[in-house]
Coordinates of C-alpha atoms and ligand atoms in Angstrom, one line a residue:
M20 CA 100.5 79.6 96.7
D21 CA 103.9 78.0 96.7
T22 CA 105.8 77.4 99.9
I23 CA 109.5 76.8 100.7
Q24 CA 110.1 73.7 102.8
I25 CA 113.4 73.4 104.7
R26 CA 114.7 70.6 106.9
G27 CA 117.2 72.4 109.1
G28 CA 120.6 71.4 110.4
R29 CA 122.8 71.2 107.3
R30 CA 126.1 73.1 107.1
L31 CA 126.2 75.4 104.1
K32 CA 129.4 74.7 102.1
G33 CA 130.6 75.7 98.6
E34 CA 130.4 78.6 96.3
V35 CA 127.5 80.8 95.3
T36 CA 127.5 83.5 92.6
I37 CA 125.9 86.8 93.6
D38 CA 123.4 88.3 91.1
G39 CA 123.1 92.0 90.1
A40 CA 121.7 94.4 92.6
K41 CA 117.9 94.7 92.6
N42 CA 118.0 98.1 94.2
A43 CA 120.5 99.4 91.7
A44 CA 118.8 97.9 88.7
L45 CA 115.3 99.3 89.4
P46 CA 116.2 103.1 89.2
I47 CA 118.8 102.4 86.4
L48 CA 116.1 100.7 84.3
L49 CA 113.8 103.7 84.9
A50 CA 116.6 106.1 83.9
S51 CA 116.2 104.8 80.3
L52 CA 113.1 107.1 80.2
L53 CA 115.5 110.0 80.1
T54 CA 116.7 109.3 76.6
P55 CA 115.1 108.4 73.2
E56 CA 118.1 106.2 72.5
R57 CA 118.5 102.6 73.1
C58 CA 119.9 101.5 76.5
T59 CA 121.4 98.1 77.2
F60 CA 121.7 96.9 80.8
R61 CA 123.7 93.9 81.9
N62 CA 123.7 92.0 85.1
V63 CA 120.1 92.7 85.7
P64 CA 118.7 90.2 88.3
R65 CA 115.7 88.1 87.2
V66 CA 113.5 89.0 90.2
V67 CA 109.9 89.9 90.2
D68 CA 110.5 93.6 90.9
V69 CA 112.6 93.9 87.8
R70 CA 109.8 92.2 85.8
T71 CA 107.3 94.7 87.2
T72 CA 109.6 97.6 86.2
L73 CA 109.9 96.2 82.7
R74 CA 106.1 95.9 82.5
L75 CA 105.8 99.5 83.6
L76 CA 108.2 100.6 80.9
A77 CA 106.4 98.6 78.2
D78 CA 103.1 100.0 79.4
L79 CA 104.4 103.5 79.0
G80 CA 105.3 102.6 75.4
A81 CA 109.0 101.9 75.6
R82 CA 110.4 99.0 73.5
V83 CA 111.7 96.4 76.0
E84 CA 113.7 93.3 75.2
D85 CA 114.7 90.9 78.0
D86 CA 117.0 88.1 76.9
G87 CA 116.2 86.1 80.1
N88 CA 119.9 86.1 80.9
G89 CA 120.4 89.4 82.7
V90 CA 120.6 91.5 79.6
V91 CA 117.8 94.0 79.0
R92 CA 117.4 96.5 76.2
I93 CA 115.1 99.4 76.5
Q94 CA 114.3 102.2 74.1
A95 CA 111.9 104.9 75.2
E96 CA 111.8 106.7 71.9
R97 CA 108.1 107.6 71.7
L98 CA 105.9 107.0 74.6
A99 CA 102.3 106.1 74.5
R100 CA 101.4 107.7 77.8
L101 CA 103.0 109.7 80.6
E102 CA 101.2 108.0 83.4
A103 CA 102.0 105.1 85.8
P104 CA 98.8 103.6 87.2
Y105 CA 98.0 102.7 90.7
A106 CA 97.9 99.0 89.9
L107 CA 101.7 99.0 89.2
V108 CA 102.8 101.4 91.9
K109 CA 100.9 99.6 94.6
T110 CA 102.7 96.4 93.8
M111 CA 106.1 98.1 93.8
R112 CA 106.9 101.5 95.3
A113 CA 110.0 102.0 93.3
S114 CA 107.8 102.7 90.2
F115 CA 107.2 106.1 91.7
L116 CA 110.7 107.0 90.5
A117 CA 109.2 107.0 86.9
L118 CA 107.6 110.4 87.7
G119 CA 110.8 112.5 87.6
P120 CA 112.3 111.1 84.4
L121 CA 108.9 111.4 82.5
L122 CA 108.6 114.9 83.7
A123 CA 112.2 115.9 82.9
R124 CA 111.9 114.7 79.3
H125 CA 108.2 115.4 78.4
G126 CA 107.3 118.3 80.7
R127 CA 104.5 116.5 82.5
A128 CA 103.8 113.2 84.2
R129 CA 101.2 111.5 86.3
V130 CA 102.2 108.7 88.7
S131 CA 100.1 107.1 91.4
T132 CA 101.5 107.9 94.9
P133 CA 102.5 104.8 96.8
G134 CA 100.6 104.0 100.0
G135 CA 102.1 102.7 103.3
C136 CA 103.8 99.3 103.2
A137 CA 104.5 96.4 105.6
I138 CA 107.7 98.0 107.0
G139 CA 106.5 101.6 107.6
S140 CA 104.6 104.5 106.3
R141 CA 107.3 105.4 103.7
P142 CA 106.1 108.9 102.5
V143 CA 107.4 110.6 99.4
N144 CA 107.4 114.2 100.7
L145 CA 111.2 114.5 100.1
H146 CA 110.8 113.5 96.4
L147 CA 107.9 116.0 95.9
D148 CA 109.6 118.9 97.8
G149 CA 112.7 118.4 95.7
L150 CA 110.8 118.3 92.4
Q151 CA 109.1 121.6 93.4
K152 CA 112.5 123.1 94.2
L153 CA 113.5 122.2 90.6
G154 CA 110.6 124.2 89.3
A155 CA 107.9 121.5 88.9
R156 CA 104.3 122.2 89.8
V157 CA 103.1 119.2 91.7
R158 CA 99.5 118.5 92.6
L159 CA 98.2 115.6 94.6
L160 CA 94.8 114.6 93.3
H161 CA 92.8 111.4 93.3
G162 CA 95.8 109.4 94.7
Y163 CA 98.1 110.6 91.9
A164 CA 101.0 113.0 91.8
D165 CA 100.5 115.3 88.8
A166 CA 103.7 117.1 87.8
E167 CA 104.3 119.8 85.2
A168 CA 107.2 122.0 84.2
E169 CA 108.0 124.0 81.0
Q170 CA 111.6 124.2 82.1
L171 CA 113.2 122.6 85.1
R172 CA 115.9 124.7 86.7
G173 CA 118.8 123.6 88.9
A174 CA 118.4 124.3 92.6
R175 CA 120.0 123.7 96.0
I176 CA 118.2 120.9 97.7
S177 CA 118.9 119.8 101.3
L178 CA 117.3 116.6 102.3
D179 CA 116.0 116.3 105.9
F180 CA 117.0 112.6 105.8
P181 CA 119.4 110.9 103.3
S182 CA 116.6 109.1 101.5
V183 CA 117.9 106.6 98.9
G184 CA 114.8 107.0 96.7
A185 CA 114.6 110.8 96.9
T186 CA 118.4 111.2 96.1
E187 CA 118.0 108.9 93.1
H188 CA 114.8 110.5 91.9
L189 CA 116.2 114.1 92.1
M190 CA 119.5 113.1 90.6
M191 CA 117.8 111.7 87.6
V192 CA 115.6 114.8 87.1
A193 CA 118.5 117.2 87.6
T194 CA 120.4 115.7 84.7
L195 CA 118.0 117.4 82.3
A196 CA 117.4 120.6 84.3
E197 CA 118.9 123.9 83.3
G198 CA 121.9 124.8 85.4
T199 CA 123.4 123.2 88.5
T200 CA 121.7 121.2 91.2
T201 CA 123.2 120.3 94.5
I202 CA 121.7 117.6 96.7
E203 CA 122.9 118.0 100.3
N204 CA 122.6 115.3 102.9
A205 CA 122.3 112.9 99.9
A206 CA 122.2 109.1 100.4
R207 CA 125.6 107.5 100.0
E208 CA 124.4 103.9 99.2
P209 CA 126.4 102.0 96.5
E210 CA 123.1 101.8 94.5
V211 CA 123.0 105.6 94.4
V212 CA 126.6 105.6 93.1
D213 CA 125.8 103.0 90.5
L214 CA 122.9 105.1 89.2
A215 CA 125.2 108.1 89.1
R216 CA 127.7 106.0 87.0
A217 CA 124.9 104.9 84.7
L218 CA 123.7 108.5 84.2
A219 CA 127.3 109.7 83.6
A220 CA 127.7 107.0 81.0
M221 CA 124.5 108.4 79.3
G222 CA 126.2 111.9 79.2
A223 CA 125.0 113.4 82.5
R224 CA 127.4 115.5 84.5
V225 CA 127.2 114.2 88.0
T226 CA 129.9 114.5 90.7
G227 CA 130.0 113.6 94.4
A228 CA 127.9 110.5 94.3
G229 CA 128.9 108.4 97.4
E230 CA 129.5 111.5 99.4
D231 CA 126.9 113.7 101.1
I232 CA 126.8 116.4 98.5
I233 CA 126.0 115.5 94.9
S234 CA 126.3 118.1 92.2
I235 CA 124.6 117.7 88.8
E236 CA 125.1 120.1 86.0
G237 CA 122.2 119.8 83.6
V238 CA 122.6 118.9 80.0
S239 CA 120.1 119.3 77.1
A240 CA 119.9 115.6 76.3
L241 CA 121.2 112.2 77.4
H242 CA 122.2 109.4 75.0
G243 CA 122.0 105.6 74.9
V244 CA 124.2 103.5 77.0
E245 CA 125.6 100.0 77.7
F246 CA 125.9 99.5 81.4
S247 CA 126.4 96.6 83.9
T248 CA 124.9 96.9 87.4
I249 CA 126.9 96.2 90.6
P250 CA 126.5 92.9 92.5
D251 CA 123.7 92.8 95.1
R252 CA 125.2 93.5 98.6
I253 CA 122.0 92.5 100.3
E254 CA 121.9 89.1 98.6
A255 CA 125.6 88.7 99.5
G256 CA 125.0 89.7 103.1
T257 CA 122.0 87.3 103.3
F258 CA 124.2 84.4 102.2
M259 CA 127.0 85.5 104.6
I260 CA 124.6 85.4 107.5
A261 CA 123.2 82.1 106.3
A262 CA 126.7 80.6 106.3
A263 CA 127.4 82.1 109.8
M264 CA 124.2 80.6 111.2
T265 CA 124.9 77.1 109.9
G266 CA 128.6 76.8 110.9
G267 CA 129.2 77.0 107.1
D268 CA 132.1 77.7 104.8
V269 CA 130.8 79.6 101.7
Y270 CA 132.5 81.6 99.0
L271 CA 130.4 84.4 97.6
R272 CA 131.6 85.0 94.1
G273 CA 131.2 88.6 92.9
A274 CA 130.4 90.0 96.3
R275 CA 132.1 93.3 97.0
A276 CA 133.6 93.5 100.4
G277 CA 133.9 97.3 100.1
H278 CA 130.1 97.5 100.1
L279 CA 129.7 95.3 103.1
Q280 CA 132.2 96.6 105.7
A281 CA 129.6 97.2 108.5
V282 CA 128.3 93.7 108.1
I283 CA 131.7 92.1 107.9
L284 CA 132.7 94.0 111.1
K285 CA 129.7 92.7 113.0
L286 CA 130.1 89.1 111.8
R287 CA 133.8 89.1 112.8
E288 CA 132.7 90.5 116.2
A289 CA 130.3 87.5 116.4
G290 CA 133.2 85.1 115.9
V291 CA 132.9 84.5 112.2
E292 CA 136.0 84.4 109.9
V293 CA 135.5 86.6 106.9
R294 CA 138.2 86.7 104.1
E295 CA 138.0 89.4 101.5
D296 CA 139.5 89.2 98.1
P297 CA 138.9 91.2 94.8
E298 CA 136.7 88.4 93.4
G299 CA 134.5 87.8 96.4
I300 CA 134.2 87.0 100.1
R301 CA 134.6 83.8 102.0
V302 CA 132.8 83.2 105.2
I303 CA 133.8 80.5 107.6
A304 CA 131.9 79.8 110.8
N305 CA 132.5 77.2 113.5
G306 CA 130.2 76.6 116.4
R307 CA 127.9 79.1 118.1
L308 CA 128.0 82.8 117.3
R309 CA 128.6 85.5 120.0
S310 CA 125.9 88.1 120.6
V311 CA 126.6 91.5 119.1
D312 CA 124.5 94.7 119.2
V313 CA 123.5 96.2 115.8
K314 CA 122.0 99.5 114.9
T315 CA 120.7 100.1 111.3
M316 CA 121.9 103.3 109.8
P317 CA 122.1 104.9 106.3
Y318 CA 125.2 103.7 104.4
P319 CA 127.9 103.1 105.3
G320 CA 126.2 102.0 108.5
F321 CA 124.6 98.5 109.0
P322 CA 121.8 98.2 106.3
T323 CA 118.2 97.9 107.4
D324 CA 117.8 95.4 104.6
L325 CA 120.0 92.9 106.6
Q326 CA 118.4 93.6 110.0
A327 CA 115.9 90.8 109.9
Q328 CA 118.6 88.3 108.8
M329 CA 121.0 89.4 111.6
L330 CA 118.2 89.2 114.1
A331 CA 117.7 85.5 113.1
A332 CA 121.4 84.9 113.6
M333 CA 121.3 86.6 117.0
A334 CA 118.3 84.4 118.1
L335 CA 120.8 81.5 118.2
A336 CA 123.8 83.4 119.5
D337 CA 125.5 83.1 122.9
G338 CA 124.2 85.9 125.1
R339 CA 122.0 88.9 124.8
S340 CA 121.9 91.4 122.0
V341 CA 120.1 94.6 121.1
I342 CA 119.2 95.3 117.5
S343 CA 117.9 98.9 116.9
E344 CA 116.1 99.8 113.7
T345 CA 116.4 103.5 112.9
I346 CA 115.3 103.6 109.3
F347 CA 111.8 102.1 109.2
E348 CA 109.3 102.3 112.1
N349 CA 107.7 98.9 111.6
R350 CA 110.4 96.5 110.5
F351 CA 110.1 93.8 113.2
M352 CA 107.3 91.8 111.8
H353 CA 109.6 88.8 111.6
V354 CA 110.0 88.7 115.4
L355 CA 106.6 87.2 116.2
E356 CA 107.3 84.4 113.7
L357 CA 110.8 83.8 115.1
N358 CA 109.4 83.5 118.6
R359 CA 107.0 80.9 117.3
M360 CA 110.1 79.0 116.3
G361 CA 111.4 79.2 119.9
A362 CA 113.3 82.4 119.7
D363 CA 113.3 84.8 122.8
V364 CA 112.9 88.3 121.4
K365 CA 111.1 91.3 122.9
I366 CA 110.4 94.5 121.1
E367 CA 110.9 97.8 123.1
G368 CA 110.2 100.8 120.9
N369 CA 112.6 100.6 118.0
A370 CA 114.8 98.0 119.5
A371 CA 114.6 94.2 119.6
I372 CA 116.1 92.6 122.8
I373 CA 117.3 89.1 121.9
R374 CA 118.3 86.4 124.3
G375 CA 120.0 83.7 122.3
V376 CA 118.5 80.3 122.7
A377 CA 120.2 76.9 122.2
V378 CA 117.8 75.7 119.4
L379 CA 115.1 76.9 117.2
S380 CA 112.4 74.5 116.2
G381 CA 111.0 74.3 112.7
A382 CA 107.4 75.5 112.2
P383 CA 105.0 76.8 109.5
V384 CA 105.7 80.5 109.2
M385 CA 105.0 83.5 107.0
A386 CA 106.0 87.1 106.6
T387 CA 104.8 90.3 105.1
D388 CA 107.9 91.5 103.3
L389 CA 110.9 90.4 101.4
R390 CA 113.6 90.6 104.1
A391 CA 111.4 89.3 106.9
S392 CA 110.6 86.3 104.6
V393 CA 114.3 85.5 104.0
C394 CA 115.0 85.9 107.7
L395 CA 112.6 83.0 108.3
V396 CA 114.3 80.9 105.6
L397 CA 117.6 81.5 107.4
A398 CA 116.0 80.5 110.7
G399 CA 114.7 77.4 109.1
L400 CA 118.2 76.4 107.8
A401 CA 119.5 76.5 111.4
A402 CA 116.4 75.1 113.1
E403 CA 115.7 71.5 114.2
G404 CA 113.0 69.9 112.0
V405 CA 110.9 71.2 109.2
T406 CA 110.1 74.9 108.5
E407 CA 107.6 75.8 105.9
V408 CA 107.7 79.4 104.7
S409 CA 104.5 80.6 102.9
R410 CA 104.0 83.7 100.9
V411 CA 107.0 82.9 98.8
Y412 CA 106.2 85.7 96.3
H413 CA 107.9 88.1 98.8
L414 CA 111.1 86.2 98.3
D415 CA 110.8 86.2 94.6
R416 CA 110.6 90.0 94.5
G417 CA 114.2 90.3 95.5
Y418 CA 116.1 86.9 95.4
V419 CA 117.0 85.0 92.3
R420 CA 116.2 81.2 92.7
I421 CA 117.1 81.4 96.4
E422 CA 116.1 77.8 97.1
E423 CA 118.2 76.5 94.2
K424 CA 121.2 78.5 95.4
L425 CA 120.9 77.3 99.0
S426 CA 120.3 73.8 97.8
A427 CA 123.5 73.9 95.8
L428 CA 125.3 74.8 99.0
G429 CA 124.0 71.7 100.7
A430 CA 120.7 72.9 102.3
D431 CA 117.8 70.6 102.4
I432 CA 115.3 73.0 100.9
R433 CA 112.7 72.9 98.2
R434 CA 109.8 74.9 96.7
V435 CA 106.5 73.1 96.9
K436 CA 104.1 74.2 94.2
E437 CA 100.6 74.8 95.3
S438 CA 98.5 71.7 94.6
K439 CA 95.3 72.4 92.8
G440 CA 91.9 71.5 94.1
Ligands
LIG708 C1 115.4 102.0 99.5 O1 114.0 102.3 99.7 C2 115.4 100.5 99.2 N1 114.5 100.3 98.0 C3 114.9 99.7 100.4 O2 115.0 98.4 100.0 C4 115.8 100.1 101.6 O3 115.3 99.4 102.7 C5 115.8 101.6 101.8 O4 116.2 102.2 100.6 C6 116.8 102.0 102.9 O5 118.1 101.6 102.6 C7 114.9 100.5 96.8 O6 116.1 100.9 96.6 C8 114.0 100.1 95.6 P1 114.5 105.7 101.8 P2 113.6 103.9 99.8 O7 113.8 106.7 101.0 O8 114.3 104.6 98.8 C9 111.9 108.1 105.0 C10 114.4 96.0 100.2 O9 114.1 95.2 101.0 N2 111.4 109.0 103.9 O10 115.9 105.8 102.0 O11 112.1 103.9 99.8 C11 111.2 106.7 104.9 O12 109.9 106.7 105.4 C12 114.0 97.5 100.4 O13 115.0 95.8 99.1 C13 110.6 110.1 104.2 O14 110.3 110.4 105.3 O15 114.1 104.2 101.3 C14 112.2 105.9 105.7 O16 111.8 105.9 107.0 C15 112.8 97.7 101.1 N3 110.2 110.9 103.1 C16 113.5 106.5 105.4 O17 113.2 107.9 104.9 C17 110.6 110.6 101.8 O18 110.2 111.3 100.9 C18 114.4 105.8 104.4 O19 113.7 105.7 103.2 C19 111.4 109.5 101.6 C20 111.8 108.7 102.6

């Protein structure tokens, strides 16, 4: 398996262009199942999770064209099957979001239920309860969710937690249900808003996305669309933290400051200069960071997907900080590896207590999920000596050519291909 090798200690400097948002693109690509017409999506990031989604769509019988440059065309006119197999869902949980669109358009669907994952148990009960409220009969059998409905009907759904996936899933289904659906305590993430924009451009009637009550008035059919996804706020945040940790000066072209306010606030508190403009964000850091406390929260709070990266930054900050993770119950797997690099972090319940150290030292490390892996890359950039991050496939699920982008900013980083034999 490939590894990423980093010789730490270089200041990141220059400009990086932010790709399209993975977590916006995945549900938007699946929304193409709601119409027989052709959909063209732009600014789709070339990450492995997108490729997995396109494989799923092709497997279902949709016509998929990927120009390799961020433009994807999908036409789900006639489908070959209404089933997403275990093999695909187990590699990527977001494929579960195919269930609702297949059901809404074809009256039945069968999708493998995702199991637990490295960051937590991640159940799908809110998705299934919501589908039932919309009139679907759902049975869980042999590891699959089997859903059927002659006619879905609008309903009032109140989520116990503002789940991003459940909000997106139910919003998609409700576009083709009869009557009005309201989703209360809805997730407000920019990716939810982007999906709502895509659905509206396909002819859906959705209002309130970005607020905690979303209303969807069902229509009888959706049509094709040309749509461009938002820039990836988590990729942008990752580069911002990388710049902060290396005393860098980096301009993030395309990053939307409006989507990153909680992160910008924390970086400023830590002593980093952040300049916002309509085309991007500039991050300028000088010297050691100050410790700050962070608590992950649903949007607009601090994103759980940047918790690991912020923790790496705090490992080298001046003082003691507490990072609380309130979204996922097991998202501190990076801590043990950071401690192997010389960090001083203790876990107490859902909080990490971090005492900043003067230096981290490079080491061979690995992680079990995407953001934990990138946190180790950031630690490697700021560490003394060589860090070798294995299980690079986690990084490729969510970052486009991360080593090339960091190298262009002056990092000493390269991908080492597995040698055969
Ligand atoms: C999305 O996952 C993102 N994935 C995650 O990105 C992100 O970490 C997460 O939202 C939170 O922001 C995609 O968009 C593809 P949730 P999702 O449903 O939708 C509980 C990354 O690194 N819950 O908001 O699965 C759940 O267990 C990742 O890119 C239920 O209890 O997240 C969790 O504790 C990983 N029942 C909390 O809600 C349900 O039915 C938040 O999950 C659904 C969720």
